[in-house]
CSV table of C-alpha atoms in Angstrom, one decimal:
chain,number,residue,atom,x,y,z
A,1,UNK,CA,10.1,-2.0,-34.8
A,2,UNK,CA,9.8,2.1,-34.8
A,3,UNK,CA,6.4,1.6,-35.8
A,4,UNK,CA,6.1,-0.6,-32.2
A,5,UNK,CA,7.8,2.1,-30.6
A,6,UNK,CA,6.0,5.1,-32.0
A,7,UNK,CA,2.7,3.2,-30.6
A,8,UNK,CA,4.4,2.5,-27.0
A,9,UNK,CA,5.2,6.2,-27.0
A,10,UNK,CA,1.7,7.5,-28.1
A,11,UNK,CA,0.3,5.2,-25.5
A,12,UNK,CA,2.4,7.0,-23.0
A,13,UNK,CA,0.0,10.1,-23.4
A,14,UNK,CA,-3.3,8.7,-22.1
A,15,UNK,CA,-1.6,6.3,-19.6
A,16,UNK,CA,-0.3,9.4,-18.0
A,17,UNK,CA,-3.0,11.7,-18.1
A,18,UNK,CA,-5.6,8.8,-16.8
A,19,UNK,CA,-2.8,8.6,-13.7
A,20,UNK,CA,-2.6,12.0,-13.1
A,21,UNK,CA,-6.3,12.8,-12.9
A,22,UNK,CA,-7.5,9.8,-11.1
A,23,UNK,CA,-4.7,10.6,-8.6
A,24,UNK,CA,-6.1,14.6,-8.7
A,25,UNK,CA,-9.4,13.2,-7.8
A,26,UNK,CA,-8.6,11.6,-5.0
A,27,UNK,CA,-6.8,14.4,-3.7
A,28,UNK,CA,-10.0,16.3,-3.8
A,29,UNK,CA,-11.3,14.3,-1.2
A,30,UNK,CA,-8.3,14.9,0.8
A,31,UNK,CA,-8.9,17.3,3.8
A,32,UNK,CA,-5.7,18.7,5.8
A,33,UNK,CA,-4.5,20.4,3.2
A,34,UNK,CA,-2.2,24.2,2.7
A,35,UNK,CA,-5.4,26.3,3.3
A,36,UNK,CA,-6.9,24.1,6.1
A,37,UNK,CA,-3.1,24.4,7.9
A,38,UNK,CA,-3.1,28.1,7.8
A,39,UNK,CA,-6.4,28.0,8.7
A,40,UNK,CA,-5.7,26.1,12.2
A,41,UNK,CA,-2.5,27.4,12.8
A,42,UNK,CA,-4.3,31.3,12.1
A,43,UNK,CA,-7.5,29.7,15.0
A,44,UNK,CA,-5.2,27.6,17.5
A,45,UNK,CA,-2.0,30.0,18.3
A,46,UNK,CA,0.8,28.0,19.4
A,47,UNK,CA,-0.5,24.8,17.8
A,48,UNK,CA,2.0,23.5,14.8
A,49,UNK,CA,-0.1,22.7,11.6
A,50,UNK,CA,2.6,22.3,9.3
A,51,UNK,CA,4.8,23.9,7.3
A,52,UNK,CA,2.4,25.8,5.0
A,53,UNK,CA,2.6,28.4,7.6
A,54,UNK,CA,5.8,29.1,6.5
A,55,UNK,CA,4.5,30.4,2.8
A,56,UNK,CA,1.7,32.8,4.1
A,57,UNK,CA,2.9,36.5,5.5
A,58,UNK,CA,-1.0,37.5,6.2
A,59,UNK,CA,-0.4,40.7,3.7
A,60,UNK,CA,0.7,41.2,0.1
A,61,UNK,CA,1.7,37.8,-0.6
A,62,UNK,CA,2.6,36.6,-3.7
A,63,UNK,CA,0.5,34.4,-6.0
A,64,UNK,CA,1.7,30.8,-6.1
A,65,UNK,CA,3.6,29.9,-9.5
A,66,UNK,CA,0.6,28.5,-12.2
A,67,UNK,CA,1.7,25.0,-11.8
A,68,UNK,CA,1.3,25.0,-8.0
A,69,UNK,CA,-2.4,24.9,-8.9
A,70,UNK,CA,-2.5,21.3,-8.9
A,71,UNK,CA,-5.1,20.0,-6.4
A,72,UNK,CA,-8.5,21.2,-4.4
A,73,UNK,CA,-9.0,21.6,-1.2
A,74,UNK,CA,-12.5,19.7,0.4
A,75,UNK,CA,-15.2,22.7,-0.1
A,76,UNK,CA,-16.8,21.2,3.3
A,77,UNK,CA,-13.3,20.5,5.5
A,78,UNK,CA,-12.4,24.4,4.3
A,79,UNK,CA,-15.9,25.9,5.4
A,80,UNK,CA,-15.6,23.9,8.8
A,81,UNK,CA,-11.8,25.2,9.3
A,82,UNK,CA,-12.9,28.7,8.0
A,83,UNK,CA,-15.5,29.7,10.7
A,84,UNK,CA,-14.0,33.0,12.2
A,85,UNK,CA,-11.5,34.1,9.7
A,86,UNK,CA,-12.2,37.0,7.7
A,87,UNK,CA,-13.4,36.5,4.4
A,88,UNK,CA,-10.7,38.5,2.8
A,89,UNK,CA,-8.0,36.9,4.4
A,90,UNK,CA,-9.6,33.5,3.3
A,91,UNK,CA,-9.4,34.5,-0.6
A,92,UNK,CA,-6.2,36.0,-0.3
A,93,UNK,CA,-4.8,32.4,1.2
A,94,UNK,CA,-6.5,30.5,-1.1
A,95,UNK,CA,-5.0,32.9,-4.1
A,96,UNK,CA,-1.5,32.6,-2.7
A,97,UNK,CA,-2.0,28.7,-3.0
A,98,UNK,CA,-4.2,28.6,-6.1
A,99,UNK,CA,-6.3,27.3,-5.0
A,100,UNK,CA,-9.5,30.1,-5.9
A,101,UNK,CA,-10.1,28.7,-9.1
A,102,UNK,CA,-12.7,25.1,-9.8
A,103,UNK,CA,-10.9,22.2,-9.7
A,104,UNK,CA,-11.1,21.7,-13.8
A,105,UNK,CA,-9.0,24.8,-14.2
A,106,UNK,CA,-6.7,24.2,-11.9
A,107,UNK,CA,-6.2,20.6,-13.5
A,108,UNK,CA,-6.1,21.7,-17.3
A,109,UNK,CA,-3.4,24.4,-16.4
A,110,UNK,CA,-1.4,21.6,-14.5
A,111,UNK,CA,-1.1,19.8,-17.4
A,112,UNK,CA,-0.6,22.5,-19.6
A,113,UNK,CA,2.6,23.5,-17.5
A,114,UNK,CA,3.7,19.5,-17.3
A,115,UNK,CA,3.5,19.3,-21.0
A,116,UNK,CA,6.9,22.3,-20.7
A,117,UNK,CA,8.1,20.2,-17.3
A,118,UNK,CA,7.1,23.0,-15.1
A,119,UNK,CA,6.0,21.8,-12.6
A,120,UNK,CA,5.9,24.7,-10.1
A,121,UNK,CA,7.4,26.0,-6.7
A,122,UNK,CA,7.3,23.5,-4.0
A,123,UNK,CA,4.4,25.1,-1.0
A,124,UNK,CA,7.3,24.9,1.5
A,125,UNK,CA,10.5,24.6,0.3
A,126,UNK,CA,10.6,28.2,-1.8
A,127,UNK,CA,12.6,25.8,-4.1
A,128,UNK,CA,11.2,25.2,-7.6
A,129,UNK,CA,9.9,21.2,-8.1
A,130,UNK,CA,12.7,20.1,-10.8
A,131,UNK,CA,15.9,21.5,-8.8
A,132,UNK,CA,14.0,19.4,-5.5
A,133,UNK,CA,14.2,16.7,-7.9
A,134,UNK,CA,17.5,17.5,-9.0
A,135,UNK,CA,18.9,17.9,-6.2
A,136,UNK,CA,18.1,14.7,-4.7
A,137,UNK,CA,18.3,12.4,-7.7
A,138,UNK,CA,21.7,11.5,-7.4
A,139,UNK,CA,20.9,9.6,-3.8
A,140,UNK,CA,18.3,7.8,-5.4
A,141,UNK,CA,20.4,7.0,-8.4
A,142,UNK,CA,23.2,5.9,-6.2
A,143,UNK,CA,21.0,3.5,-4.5
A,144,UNK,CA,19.0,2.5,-7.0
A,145,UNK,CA,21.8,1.7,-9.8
A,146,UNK,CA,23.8,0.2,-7.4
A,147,UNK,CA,21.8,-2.2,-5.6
A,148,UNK,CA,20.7,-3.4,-9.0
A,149,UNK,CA,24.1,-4.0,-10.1
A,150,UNK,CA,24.7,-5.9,-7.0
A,151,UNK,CA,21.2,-7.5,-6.9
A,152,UNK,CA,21.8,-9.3,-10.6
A,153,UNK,CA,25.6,-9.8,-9.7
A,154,UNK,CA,24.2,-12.4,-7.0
A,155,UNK,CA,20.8,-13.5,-8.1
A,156,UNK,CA,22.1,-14.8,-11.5
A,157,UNK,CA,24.8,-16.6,-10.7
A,158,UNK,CA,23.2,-18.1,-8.0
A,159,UNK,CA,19.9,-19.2,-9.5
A,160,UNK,CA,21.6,-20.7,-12.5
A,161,UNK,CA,23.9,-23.2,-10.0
A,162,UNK,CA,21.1,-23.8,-8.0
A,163,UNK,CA,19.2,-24.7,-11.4
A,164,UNK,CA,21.6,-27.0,-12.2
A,165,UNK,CA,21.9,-28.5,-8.9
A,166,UNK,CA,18.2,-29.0,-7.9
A,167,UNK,CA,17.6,-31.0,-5.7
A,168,UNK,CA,21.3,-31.1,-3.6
A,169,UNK,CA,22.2,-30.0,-0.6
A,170,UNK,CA,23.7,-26.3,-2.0
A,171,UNK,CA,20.3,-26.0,-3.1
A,172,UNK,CA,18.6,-26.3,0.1
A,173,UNK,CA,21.1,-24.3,1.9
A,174,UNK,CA,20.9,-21.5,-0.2
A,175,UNK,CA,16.9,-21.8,0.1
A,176,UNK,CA,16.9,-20.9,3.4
A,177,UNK,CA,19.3,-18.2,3.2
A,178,UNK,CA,16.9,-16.7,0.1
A,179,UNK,CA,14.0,-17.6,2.9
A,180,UNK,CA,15.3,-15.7,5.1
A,181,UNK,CA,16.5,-12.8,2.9
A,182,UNK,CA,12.7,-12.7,1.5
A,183,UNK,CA,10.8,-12.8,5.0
A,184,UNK,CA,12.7,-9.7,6.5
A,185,UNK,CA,12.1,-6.7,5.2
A,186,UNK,CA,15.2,-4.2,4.0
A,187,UNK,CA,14.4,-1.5,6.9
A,188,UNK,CA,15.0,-4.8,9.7
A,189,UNK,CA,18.2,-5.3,8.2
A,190,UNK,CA,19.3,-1.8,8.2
A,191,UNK,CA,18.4,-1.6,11.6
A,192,UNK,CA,19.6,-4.8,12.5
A,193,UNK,CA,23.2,-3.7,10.4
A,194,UNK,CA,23.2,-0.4,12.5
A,195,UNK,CA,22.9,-1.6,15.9
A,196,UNK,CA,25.7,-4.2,14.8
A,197,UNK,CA,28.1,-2.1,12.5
A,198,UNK,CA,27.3,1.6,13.3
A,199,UNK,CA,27.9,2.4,16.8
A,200,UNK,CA,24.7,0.9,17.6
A,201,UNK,CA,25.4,-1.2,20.2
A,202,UNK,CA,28.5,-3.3,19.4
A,203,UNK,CA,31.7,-2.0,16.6
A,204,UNK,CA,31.2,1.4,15.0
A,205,UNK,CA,32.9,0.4,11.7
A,206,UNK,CA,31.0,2.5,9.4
A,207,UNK,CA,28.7,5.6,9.7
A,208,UNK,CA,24.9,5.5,10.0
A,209,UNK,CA,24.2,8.9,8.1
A,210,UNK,CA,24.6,10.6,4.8
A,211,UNK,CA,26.0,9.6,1.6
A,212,UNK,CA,29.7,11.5,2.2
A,213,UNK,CA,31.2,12.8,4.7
A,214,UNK,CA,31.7,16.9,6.0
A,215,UNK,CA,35.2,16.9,4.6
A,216,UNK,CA,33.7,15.2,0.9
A,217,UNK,CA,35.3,18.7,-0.9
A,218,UNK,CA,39.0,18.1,0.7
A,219,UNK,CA,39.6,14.6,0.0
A,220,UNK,CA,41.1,13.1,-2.9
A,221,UNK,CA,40.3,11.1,-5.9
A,222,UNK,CA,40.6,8.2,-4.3
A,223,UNK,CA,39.5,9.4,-0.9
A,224,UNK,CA,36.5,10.5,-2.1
A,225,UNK,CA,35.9,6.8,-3.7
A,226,UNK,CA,36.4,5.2,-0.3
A,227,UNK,CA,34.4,7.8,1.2
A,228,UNK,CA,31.4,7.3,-1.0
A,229,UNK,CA,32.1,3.4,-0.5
A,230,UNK,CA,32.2,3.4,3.2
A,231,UNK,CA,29.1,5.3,3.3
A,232,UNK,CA,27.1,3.4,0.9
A,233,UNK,CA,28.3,-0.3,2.8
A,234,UNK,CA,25.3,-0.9,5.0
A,235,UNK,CA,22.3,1.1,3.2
A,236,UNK,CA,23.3,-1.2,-0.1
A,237,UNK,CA,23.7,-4.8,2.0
A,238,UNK,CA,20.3,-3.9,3.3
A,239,UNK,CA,18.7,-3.4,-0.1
A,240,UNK,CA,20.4,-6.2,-1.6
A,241,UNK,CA,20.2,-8.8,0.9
A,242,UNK,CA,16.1,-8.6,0.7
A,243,UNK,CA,15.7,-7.8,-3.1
A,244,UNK,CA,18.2,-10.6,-4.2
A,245,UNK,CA,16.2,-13.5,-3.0
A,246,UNK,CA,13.5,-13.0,-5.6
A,247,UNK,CA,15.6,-12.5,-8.7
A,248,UNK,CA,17.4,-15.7,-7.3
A,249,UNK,CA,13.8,-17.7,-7.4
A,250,UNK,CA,12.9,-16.3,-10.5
A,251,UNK,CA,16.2,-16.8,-12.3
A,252,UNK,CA,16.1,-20.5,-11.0
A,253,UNK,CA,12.2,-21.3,-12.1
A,254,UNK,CA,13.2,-19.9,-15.5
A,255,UNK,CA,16.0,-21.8,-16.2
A,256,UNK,CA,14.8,-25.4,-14.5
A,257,UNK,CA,11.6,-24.8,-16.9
A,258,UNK,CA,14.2,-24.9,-19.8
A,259,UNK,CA,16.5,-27.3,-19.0
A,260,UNK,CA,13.0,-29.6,-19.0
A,261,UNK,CA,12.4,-28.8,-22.6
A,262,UNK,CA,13.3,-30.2,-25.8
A,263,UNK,CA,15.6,-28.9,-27.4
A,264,UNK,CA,17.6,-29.0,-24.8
A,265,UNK,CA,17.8,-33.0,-24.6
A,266,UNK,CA,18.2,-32.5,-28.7
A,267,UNK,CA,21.4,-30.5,-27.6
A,268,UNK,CA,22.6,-33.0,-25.3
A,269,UNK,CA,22.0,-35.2,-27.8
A,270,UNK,CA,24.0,-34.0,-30.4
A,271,UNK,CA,26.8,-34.4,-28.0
A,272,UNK,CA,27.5,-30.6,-26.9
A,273,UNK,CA,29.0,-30.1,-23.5
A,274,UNK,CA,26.5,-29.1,-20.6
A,275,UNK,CA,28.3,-25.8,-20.3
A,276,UNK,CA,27.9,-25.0,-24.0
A,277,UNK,CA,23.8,-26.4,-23.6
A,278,UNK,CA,23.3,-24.3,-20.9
A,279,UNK,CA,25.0,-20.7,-22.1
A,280,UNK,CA,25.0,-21.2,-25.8
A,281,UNK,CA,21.0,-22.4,-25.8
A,282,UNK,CA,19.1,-22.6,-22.3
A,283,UNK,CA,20.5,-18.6,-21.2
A,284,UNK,CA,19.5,-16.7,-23.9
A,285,UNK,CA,15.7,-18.1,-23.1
A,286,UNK,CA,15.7,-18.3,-19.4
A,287,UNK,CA,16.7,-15.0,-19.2
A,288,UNK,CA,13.9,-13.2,-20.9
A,289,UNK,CA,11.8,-13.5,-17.8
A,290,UNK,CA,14.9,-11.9,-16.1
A,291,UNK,CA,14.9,-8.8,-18.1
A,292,UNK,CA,11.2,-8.2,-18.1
A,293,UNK,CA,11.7,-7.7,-14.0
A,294,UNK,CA,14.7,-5.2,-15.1
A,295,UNK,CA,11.9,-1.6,-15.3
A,296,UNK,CA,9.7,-2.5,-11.9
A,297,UNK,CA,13.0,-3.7,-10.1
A,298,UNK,CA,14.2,-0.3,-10.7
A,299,UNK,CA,11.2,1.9,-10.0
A,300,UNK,CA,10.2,-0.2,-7.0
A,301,UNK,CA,14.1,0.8,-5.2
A,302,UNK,CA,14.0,4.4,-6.8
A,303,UNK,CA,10.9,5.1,-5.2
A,304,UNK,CA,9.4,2.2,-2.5
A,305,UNK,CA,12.2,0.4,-1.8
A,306,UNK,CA,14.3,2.6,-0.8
A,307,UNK,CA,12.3,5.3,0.9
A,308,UNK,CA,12.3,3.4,4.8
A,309,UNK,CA,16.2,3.0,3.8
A,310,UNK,CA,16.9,6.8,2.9
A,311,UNK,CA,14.9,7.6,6.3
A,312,UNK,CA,16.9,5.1,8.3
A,313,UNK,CA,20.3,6.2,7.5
A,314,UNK,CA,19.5,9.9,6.4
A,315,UNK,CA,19.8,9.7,2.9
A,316,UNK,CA,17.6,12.4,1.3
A,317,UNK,CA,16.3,10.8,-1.6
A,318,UNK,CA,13.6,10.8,-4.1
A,319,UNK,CA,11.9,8.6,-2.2
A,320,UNK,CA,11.8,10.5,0.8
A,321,UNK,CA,11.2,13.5,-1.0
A,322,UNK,CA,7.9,12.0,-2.5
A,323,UNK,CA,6.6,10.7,0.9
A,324,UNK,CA,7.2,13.5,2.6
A,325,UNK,CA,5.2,15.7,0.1
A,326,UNK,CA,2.5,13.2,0.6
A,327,UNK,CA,2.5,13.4,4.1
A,328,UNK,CA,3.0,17.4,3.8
A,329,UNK,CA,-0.4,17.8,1.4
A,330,UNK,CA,3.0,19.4,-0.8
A,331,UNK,CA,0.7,19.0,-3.9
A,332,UNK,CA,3.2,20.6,-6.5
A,333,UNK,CA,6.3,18.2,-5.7
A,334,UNK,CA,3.8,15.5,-4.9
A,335,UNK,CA,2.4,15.6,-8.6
A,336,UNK,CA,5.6,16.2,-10.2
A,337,UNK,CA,7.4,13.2,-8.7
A,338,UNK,CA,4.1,11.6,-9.3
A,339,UNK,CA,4.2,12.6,-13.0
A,340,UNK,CA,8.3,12.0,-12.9
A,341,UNK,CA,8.3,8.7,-11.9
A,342,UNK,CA,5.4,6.8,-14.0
A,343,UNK,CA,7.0,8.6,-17.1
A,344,UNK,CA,10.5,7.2,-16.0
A,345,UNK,CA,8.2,3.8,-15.7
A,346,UNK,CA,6.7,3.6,-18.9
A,347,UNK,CA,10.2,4.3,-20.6
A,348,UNK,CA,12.0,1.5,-18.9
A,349,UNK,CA,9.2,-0.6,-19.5
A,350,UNK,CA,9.9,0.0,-23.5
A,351,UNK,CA,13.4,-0.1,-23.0
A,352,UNK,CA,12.4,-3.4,-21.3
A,353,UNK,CA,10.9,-4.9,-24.6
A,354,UNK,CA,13.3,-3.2,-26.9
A,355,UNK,CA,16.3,-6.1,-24.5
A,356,UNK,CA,14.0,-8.7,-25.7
A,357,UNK,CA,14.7,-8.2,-29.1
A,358,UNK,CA,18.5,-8.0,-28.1
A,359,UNK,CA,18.4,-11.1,-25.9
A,360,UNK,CA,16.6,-13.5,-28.6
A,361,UNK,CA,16.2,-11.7,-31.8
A,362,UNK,CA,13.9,-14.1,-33.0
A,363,UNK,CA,10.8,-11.5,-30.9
A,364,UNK,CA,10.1,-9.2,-33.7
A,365,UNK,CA,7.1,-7.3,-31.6
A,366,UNK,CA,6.1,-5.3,-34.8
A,367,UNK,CA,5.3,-8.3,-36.4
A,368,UNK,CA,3.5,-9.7,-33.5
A,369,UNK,CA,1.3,-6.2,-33.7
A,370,UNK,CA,1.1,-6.5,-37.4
């Protein structure tokens, strides 16, 4: 088994590095970004081009930190934007943002900083990458964690009694309920959950921004747990109510398969109760599937789940923060969270083989390897 996991780790070093430069050469062909905003905004006074503006003084300004040398700007999109600034002022943008060396240097030092997790000073934020990332993990973590818990709570539960009663009518009432749960996206039903529960248009029992309230530092123990509870009520019902129906389907599927199999009508054979077939034999199997979904579950509500969700009810998340840097050509915190979250990827997905073993020990994966 360490030998497995000395492999999976090795294999983490290519896997990231083939992501990270595929994704810097698409950004090469990216117009719109930091020097093509200054540009516009310097040619079309009054016009808004973004917040780069906000970085460049037009004098001494500082060079960007190394790491902020992450991505090129389209050679063709600049020399369009470029036609009537002066050429000095051109450079001196382009050094502010790093952007006046080739592309292959400016890669190679990015991942010479990543390999020391510096990742650089956001274009816009004057805020340094990891304390963005710091600052808004504990939203994402909240969310995240939570609707998991929840999400497993429910789905289990519910696709092992309607596994065992396939077929009856709980079963097809519950299927539409799961229907419905899959069709509608988790933004409808935080919309649908504001306009009902948050002052929308009907009873304004809870509130329909931010993860605590102004007051979060003079409450007490406990009123700081209600707080946090009243606030997360409707941004968690959405996520769970359209990520349970899948684990419920899945969880189902995986244990009608087993209950088909043989030795399970060798158990019920021997006499053992259906209660002690299905936890003491059929669970431990069924559930492997289960646990594989555990890694991608997570990273899907860190980062893509959750990001309409965060936007919706104000929560500043990871999610948020990564689209926004997208959206913002904020190439430093857009490759850092980039870099962040297919690292936190490829460890869960380990940690996802390494519950196999704990599940069923009979998986031995070094053996398999061997």
């Amino acid at each position: 088994m360490t030998a497995y996991i000395l492999r999976r780790l090795l294999l983490m070093i290519p896997t990231l590095f083939g992501i990270l430069l595929l994704n810097f050469a698409i950004v090469q062909a990216a117009p719109g970004g930091p020097v093509d905003q200054i540009i516009f905004k310097l040619t079309n006074p009054g016009a808004a081009a973004g917040g780069a503006t906000g970085r460049f003084t037009g004098s001494g300004a500082t060079e960007a930190g190394g790491s902020n040398r992450v991505a090129a700007q389209d050679a063709t999109s600049t020399s369009r934007s470029a036609r009537g600034i002066d050429p000095e002022m051109l450079a001196q943008i382009e050094k502010q943002f790093g952007f006046d060396k080739p592309a292959h240097e400016r890669f190679w030092l990015m991942l010479k900083n990543y390999l020391h997790f510096d990742f650089g000073e956001s274009f816009y934020r004057n805020q340094s990458v990891i304390s963005l990332i710091r600052d808004k993990m504990p939203v994402s973590i909240s969310l995240g964690l939570w609707t998991v818990l929840l999400m497993y709570f429910i789905s289990i539960p519910l696709g092992i009694a309607k596994a065992v009663r396939d077929g009856s009518g709980f079963d097809a009432v519950t299927s539409w309920i799961i229907l419905v749960g899959y069709a509608i996206p988790s933004f409808l039903f935080g919309i649908l959950l504001i306009i009902l529960f948050a002052g929308g248009s009907y009873w304004d029992w809870f509130p329909m921004r931010g993860l605590t309230s102004d007051n979060w530092e003079q409450l007490s123990t406990w009123g700081k747990v209600k707080d946090y509870a009243w606030h997360m009520t409707l941004p968690l019902t959405a996520l769970v109510i359209s990520e349970f129906a899948s684990m419920t389907l899945l969880t189902k599927n995986s244990f009608i398969d087993e209950l088909s199999k043989l030795y399970v009508l060798t158990a019920r054979a021997k006499g053992l109760t259906p209660r002690r077939v299905l936890y003491g034999h059929v669970f431990r199997n069924a559930m492997l599937l289960v646990i594989a979904g555990i890694p991608m579950k997570l990273m899907r509500i860190f980062f893509t789940g959750a990001l309409l969700i965060e936007i919706i009810f104000s929560l500043d998340g990871l999610g948020l923060l990564a689209f926004e840097s997208a959206v913002n050509r904020d190439y430093p915190v857009m490759f850092g969270s980039l870099f962040i979250f297919t690292l936190l990827s490829l460890v869960l997905s380990l940690l996802s083989d390494l519950l196999y073993t704990v599940v069923d020990p009979r998986i031995d994966f070094s053996r398999r390897d061997a």
